[in-house]
């Protein structure tokens, strides 16, 4: 699929982008840019889980409500949620009211804290699974070898709603793969950002003992 050019500013963008200012801003400034902040990574993976079966446009429209309901996706706060918080979220028309997905985010927050304790950060774990330099383009794919591997690793650690398709969408959004259309004006920007991004290091055992 070729990049689209029917935007008010005349720039070429990926075919999935519509002409709304919010969607263009998300595509231009967030999607595909490498992300190393743990809170942002946890948020994105959580939202991709909610997106399953829906459009990303729906989730983006509700993102601020999700942030309010889930304590800005702070894993330490979300991990303490109990039934009262679940019921409050189920009553919140601003989000996707799916008990299984809500409870999965709470479970995953606890798993995230365990991962941070072991690895030093979520980023250190996730970025191990990025597509290797020079890998064949996966443009248009819904999964990849790396997303399958990351999905399996997360499930083994007790994470939920992290199937290969959900994980691949997450990897696309946080820049672990550059899936901007080659004709999109953000393709080179994303590639340059990936080149300059400092990959987080896994904390060594000696480092963990010193904390």
mmCIF file of C-alpha atoms in Angstrom:
data_model
loop_
_atom_site.group_PDB
_atom_site.id
_atom_site.type_symbol
_atom_site.label_atom_id
_atom_site.label_comp_id
_atom_site.label_asym_id
_atom_site.label_seq_id
_atom_site.Cartn_x
_atom_site.Cartn_y
_atom_site.Cartn_z
ATOM 1 C CA UNK A 1 0.000 0.000 0.000
ATOM 2 C CA UNK A 2 1.330 3.402 -0.956
ATOM 3 C CA UNK A 3 1.519 6.267 1.510
ATOM 4 C CA UNK A 4 -1.426 8.678 1.468
ATOM 5 C CA UNK A 5 -1.011 12.308 0.480
ATOM 6 C CA UNK A 6 -4.555 13.683 0.900
ATOM 7 C CA UNK A 7 -3.745 15.559 4.117
ATOM 8 C CA UNK A 8 -4.279 19.300 4.737
ATOM 9 C CA UNK A 9 -0.533 19.922 4.956
ATOM 10 C CA UNK A 10 0.262 17.876 1.843
ATOM 11 C CA UNK A 11 2.648 15.522 3.662
ATOM 12 C CA UNK A 12 2.643 11.821 2.871
ATOM 13 C CA UNK A 13 1.596 9.529 5.720
ATOM 14 C CA UNK A 14 0.869 5.859 6.361
ATOM 15 C CA UNK A 15 -2.387 4.585 4.918
ATOM 16 C CA UNK A 16 -4.031 3.919 8.288
ATOM 17 C CA UNK A 17 -3.967 7.594 9.334
ATOM 18 C CA UNK A 18 -7.069 9.769 8.943
ATOM 19 C CA UNK A 19 -7.100 13.545 8.554
ATOM 20 C CA UNK A 20 -8.023 14.451 12.142
ATOM 21 C CA UNK A 21 -5.463 16.608 13.918
ATOM 22 C CA UNK A 22 -5.240 14.201 16.870
ATOM 23 C CA UNK A 23 -4.607 11.151 14.711
ATOM 24 C CA UNK A 24 -2.025 12.912 12.542
ATOM 25 C CA UNK A 25 -0.228 14.153 15.673
ATOM 26 C CA UNK A 26 -0.143 10.633 17.149
ATOM 27 C CA UNK A 27 1.249 9.239 13.900
ATOM 28 C CA UNK A 28 3.790 12.040 13.419
ATOM 29 C CA UNK A 29 5.145 12.362 16.943
ATOM 30 C CA UNK A 30 4.525 9.077 18.796
ATOM 31 C CA UNK A 31 3.966 6.035 16.602
ATOM 32 C CA UNK A 32 7.199 4.328 15.660
ATOM 33 C CA UNK A 33 9.435 6.543 17.794
ATOM 34 C CA UNK A 34 11.636 4.525 20.195
ATOM 35 C CA UNK A 35 10.325 4.633 23.741
ATOM 36 C CA UNK A 36 12.399 3.758 26.816
ATOM 37 C CA UNK A 37 10.236 5.084 29.645
ATOM 38 C CA UNK A 38 8.728 2.294 31.735
ATOM 39 C CA UNK A 39 5.461 4.059 32.516
ATOM 40 C CA UNK A 40 4.906 4.858 28.843
ATOM 41 C CA UNK A 41 5.760 1.287 27.825
ATOM 42 C CA UNK A 42 3.350 -0.153 30.372
ATOM 43 C CA UNK A 43 0.633 2.240 29.196
ATOM 44 C CA UNK A 44 1.103 1.373 25.547
ATOM 45 C CA UNK A 45 1.066 -2.377 26.094
ATOM 46 C CA UNK A 46 -2.045 -2.026 28.278
ATOM 47 C CA UNK A 47 -3.844 0.068 25.660
ATOM 48 C CA UNK A 48 -2.891 -2.341 22.894
ATOM 49 C CA UNK A 49 -4.553 -5.062 24.967
ATOM 50 C CA UNK A 50 -7.733 -3.002 25.154
ATOM 51 C CA UNK A 51 -7.525 -2.338 21.415
ATOM 52 C CA UNK A 52 -7.868 -6.029 20.572
ATOM 53 C CA UNK A 53 -11.043 -6.367 18.485
ATOM 54 C CA UNK A 54 -11.449 -2.590 18.195
ATOM 55 C CA UNK A 55 -9.866 0.231 16.203
ATOM 56 C CA UNK A 56 -6.892 2.181 17.527
ATOM 57 C CA UNK A 57 -8.921 5.318 16.784
ATOM 58 C CA UNK A 58 -11.370 4.233 19.504
ATOM 59 C CA UNK A 59 -8.577 3.747 22.027
ATOM 60 C CA UNK A 60 -6.869 7.016 21.174
ATOM 61 C CA UNK A 61 -10.156 8.873 21.704
ATOM 62 C CA UNK A 62 -10.415 7.308 25.160
ATOM 63 C CA UNK A 63 -6.752 7.545 26.146
ATOM 64 C CA UNK A 64 -7.157 10.391 28.632
ATOM 65 C CA UNK A 65 -10.028 8.561 30.346
ATOM 66 C CA UNK A 66 -7.897 5.410 30.527
ATOM 67 C CA UNK A 67 -5.089 7.422 32.108
ATOM 68 C CA UNK A 68 -7.441 8.840 34.739
ATOM 69 C CA UNK A 69 -8.946 5.453 35.506
ATOM 70 C CA UNK A 70 -5.632 3.615 35.704
ATOM 71 C CA UNK A 71 -3.649 6.131 37.802
ATOM 72 C CA UNK A 72 -1.697 7.311 34.753
ATOM 73 C CA UNK A 73 -0.578 3.697 34.285
ATOM 74 C CA UNK A 74 1.812 3.801 37.221
ATOM 75 C CA UNK A 75 2.441 0.060 37.776
ATOM 76 C CA UNK A 76 2.995 0.490 41.514
ATOM 77 C CA UNK A 77 -0.416 2.148 41.908
ATOM 78 C CA UNK A 78 -2.321 -0.102 39.498
ATOM 79 C CA UNK A 79 -0.966 -3.264 41.153
ATOM 80 C CA UNK A 80 -2.810 -2.238 44.334
ATOM 81 C CA UNK A 81 -6.204 -2.031 42.610
ATOM 82 C CA UNK A 82 -8.860 -4.313 44.028
ATOM 83 C CA UNK A 83 -12.522 -5.052 43.384
ATOM 84 C CA UNK A 84 -13.704 -1.479 44.240
ATOM 85 C CA UNK A 85 -11.427 -0.072 41.530
ATOM 86 C CA UNK A 86 -12.510 -2.768 39.069
ATOM 87 C CA UNK A 87 -16.171 -1.901 39.659
ATOM 88 C CA UNK A 88 -15.441 1.805 39.261
ATOM 89 C CA UNK A 89 -13.707 1.146 35.948
ATOM 90 C CA UNK A 90 -16.585 -1.034 34.757
ATOM 91 C CA UNK A 91 -18.889 1.922 35.441
ATOM 92 C CA UNK A 92 -16.670 4.381 33.562
ATOM 93 C CA UNK A 93 -18.200 5.044 30.141
ATOM 94 C CA UNK A 94 -15.019 6.843 29.094
ATOM 95 C CA UNK A 95 -13.042 3.605 28.727
ATOM 96 C CA UNK A 96 -13.575 0.160 27.202
ATOM 97 C CA UNK A 97 -15.520 -1.637 29.925
ATOM 98 C CA UNK A 98 -14.239 -5.208 29.655
ATOM 99 C CA UNK A 99 -13.650 -6.939 32.988
ATOM 100 C CA UNK A 100 -11.124 -9.386 31.609
ATOM 101 C CA UNK A 101 -8.996 -6.644 30.092
ATOM 102 C CA UNK A 102 -9.271 -4.448 33.186
ATOM 103 C CA UNK A 103 -8.175 -7.293 35.435
ATOM 104 C CA UNK A 104 -5.374 -8.139 33.000
ATOM 105 C CA UNK A 105 -3.909 -4.636 33.370
ATOM 106 C CA UNK A 106 -3.981 -4.980 37.171
ATOM 107 C CA UNK A 107 -2.313 -8.385 36.961
ATOM 108 C CA UNK A 108 0.246 -7.084 34.482
ATOM 109 C CA UNK A 109 1.100 -4.166 36.761
ATOM 110 C CA UNK A 110 2.174 -6.655 39.420
ATOM 111 C CA UNK A 111 4.151 -8.617 36.831
ATOM 112 C CA UNK A 112 5.738 -5.346 35.676
ATOM 113 C CA UNK A 113 6.982 -4.625 39.193
ATOM 114 C CA UNK A 114 8.525 -8.097 39.328
ATOM 115 C CA UNK A 115 10.210 -7.503 35.981
ATOM 116 C CA UNK A 116 11.587 -4.138 37.075
ATOM 117 C CA UNK A 117 13.002 -5.742 40.215
ATOM 118 C CA UNK A 118 14.714 -8.473 38.203
ATOM 119 C CA UNK A 119 15.760 -6.638 35.039
ATOM 120 C CA UNK A 120 16.162 -3.075 36.281
ATOM 121 C CA UNK A 121 13.442 -1.761 33.958
ATOM 122 C CA UNK A 122 10.694 -2.883 31.612
ATOM 123 C CA UNK A 123 12.624 -1.300 28.775
ATOM 124 C CA UNK A 124 15.639 -3.509 29.407
ATOM 125 C CA UNK A 125 13.462 -6.588 28.948
ATOM 126 C CA UNK A 126 11.300 -5.435 26.037
ATOM 127 C CA UNK A 127 14.098 -4.045 23.903
ATOM 128 C CA UNK A 128 15.873 -7.396 23.828
ATOM 129 C CA UNK A 129 13.184 -8.445 21.365
ATOM 130 C CA UNK A 130 13.492 -5.679 18.779
ATOM 131 C CA UNK A 131 13.918 -6.654 15.152
ATOM 132 C CA UNK A 132 17.652 -7.025 14.378
ATOM 133 C CA UNK A 133 19.355 -4.453 12.182
ATOM 134 C CA UNK A 134 18.979 -5.346 8.522
ATOM 135 C CA UNK A 135 15.942 -7.575 9.098
ATOM 136 C CA UNK A 136 13.547 -7.893 6.172
ATOM 137 C CA UNK A 137 10.655 -5.415 6.176
ATOM 138 C CA UNK A 138 7.514 -6.583 7.946
ATOM 139 C CA UNK A 139 5.324 -3.785 6.562
ATOM 140 C CA UNK A 140 1.715 -4.973 6.521
ATOM 141 C CA UNK A 141 2.351 -7.946 8.821
ATOM 142 C CA UNK A 142 0.365 -8.503 12.009
ATOM 143 C CA UNK A 143 3.035 -10.527 13.826
ATOM 144 C CA UNK A 144 6.756 -11.150 13.576
ATOM 145 C CA UNK A 145 9.264 -13.680 14.843
ATOM 146 C CA UNK A 146 10.184 -11.206 17.579
ATOM 147 C CA UNK A 147 6.580 -10.519 18.629
ATOM 148 C CA UNK A 148 5.904 -14.247 18.911
ATOM 149 C CA UNK A 149 9.001 -14.657 21.082
ATOM 150 C CA UNK A 150 8.130 -11.679 23.304
ATOM 151 C CA UNK A 151 4.534 -12.852 23.649
ATOM 152 C CA UNK A 152 5.688 -16.297 24.775
ATOM 153 C CA UNK A 153 8.161 -14.795 27.236
ATOM 154 C CA UNK A 154 5.537 -12.498 28.764
ATOM 155 C CA UNK A 155 2.937 -15.261 29.053
ATOM 156 C CA UNK A 156 5.508 -17.481 30.766
ATOM 157 C CA UNK A 157 5.995 -14.675 33.317
ATOM 158 C CA UNK A 158 2.248 -14.471 33.964
ATOM 159 C CA UNK A 159 1.261 -11.496 31.788
ATOM 160 C CA UNK A 160 -2.215 -11.558 30.207
ATOM 161 C CA UNK A 161 -3.714 -10.231 26.967
ATOM 162 C CA UNK A 162 -0.283 -10.235 25.344
ATOM 163 C CA UNK A 163 -0.810 -12.353 22.236
ATOM 164 C CA UNK A 164 1.604 -12.031 19.289
ATOM 165 C CA UNK A 165 -0.644 -9.611 17.372
ATOM 166 C CA UNK A 166 -1.135 -7.347 20.383
ATOM 167 C CA UNK A 167 2.583 -7.457 21.114
ATOM 168 C CA UNK A 168 3.469 -6.672 17.506
ATOM 169 C CA UNK A 169 1.214 -3.606 17.534
ATOM 170 C CA UNK A 170 2.991 -2.577 20.734
ATOM 171 C CA UNK A 171 6.407 -3.063 19.131
ATOM 172 C CA UNK A 172 5.368 -0.950 16.143
ATOM 173 C CA UNK A 173 4.067 1.853 18.327
ATOM 174 C CA UNK A 174 7.129 2.089 20.597
ATOM 175 C CA UNK A 175 9.668 1.961 17.790
ATOM 176 C CA UNK A 176 10.995 -1.559 18.280
ATOM 177 C CA UNK A 177 10.399 -1.897 14.553
ATOM 178 C CA UNK A 178 10.035 0.862 11.959
ATOM 179 C CA UNK A 179 6.800 0.087 10.136
ATOM 180 C CA UNK A 180 6.170 3.527 8.701
ATOM 181 C CA UNK A 181 5.494 3.206 4.996
ATOM 182 C CA UNK A 182 8.709 3.966 3.079
ATOM 183 C CA UNK A 183 6.866 6.797 1.340
ATOM 184 C CA UNK A 184 5.668 8.307 4.637
ATOM 185 C CA UNK A 185 7.436 11.466 5.739
ATOM 186 C CA UNK A 186 7.983 9.876 9.167
ATOM 187 C CA UNK A 187 9.838 6.810 7.890
ATOM 188 C CA UNK A 188 13.255 8.467 7.855
ATOM 189 C CA UNK A 189 12.505 10.324 11.094
ATOM 190 C CA UNK A 190 11.707 7.060 12.832
ATOM 191 C CA UNK A 191 14.762 5.367 11.359
ATOM 192 C CA UNK A 192 17.012 8.178 12.578
ATOM 193 C CA UNK A 193 15.408 8.098 16.027
ATOM 194 C CA UNK A 194 15.962 4.334 16.237
ATOM 195 C CA UNK A 195 19.584 4.786 15.194
ATOM 196 C CA UNK A 196 20.197 7.382 17.902
ATOM 197 C CA UNK A 197 18.193 5.623 20.634
ATOM 198 C CA UNK A 198 20.328 4.291 23.479
ATOM 199 C CA UNK A 199 19.127 0.775 24.175
ATOM 200 C CA UNK A 200 18.609 0.141 27.917
ATOM 201 C CA UNK A 201 21.071 -2.269 29.463
ATOM 202 C CA UNK A 202 20.028 -5.234 31.566
ATOM 203 C CA UNK A 203 21.086 -4.672 35.150
ATOM 204 C CA UNK A 204 23.854 -7.051 36.179
ATOM 205 C CA UNK A 205 23.575 -9.133 39.379
ATOM 206 C CA UNK A 206 26.202 -6.956 41.067
ATOM 207 C CA UNK A 207 24.112 -3.880 40.206
ATOM 208 C CA UNK A 208 21.039 -5.465 41.793
ATOM 209 C CA UNK A 209 22.904 -6.194 45.011
ATOM 210 C CA UNK A 210 23.932 -2.545 45.277
ATOM 211 C CA UNK A 211 20.353 -1.213 45.160
#
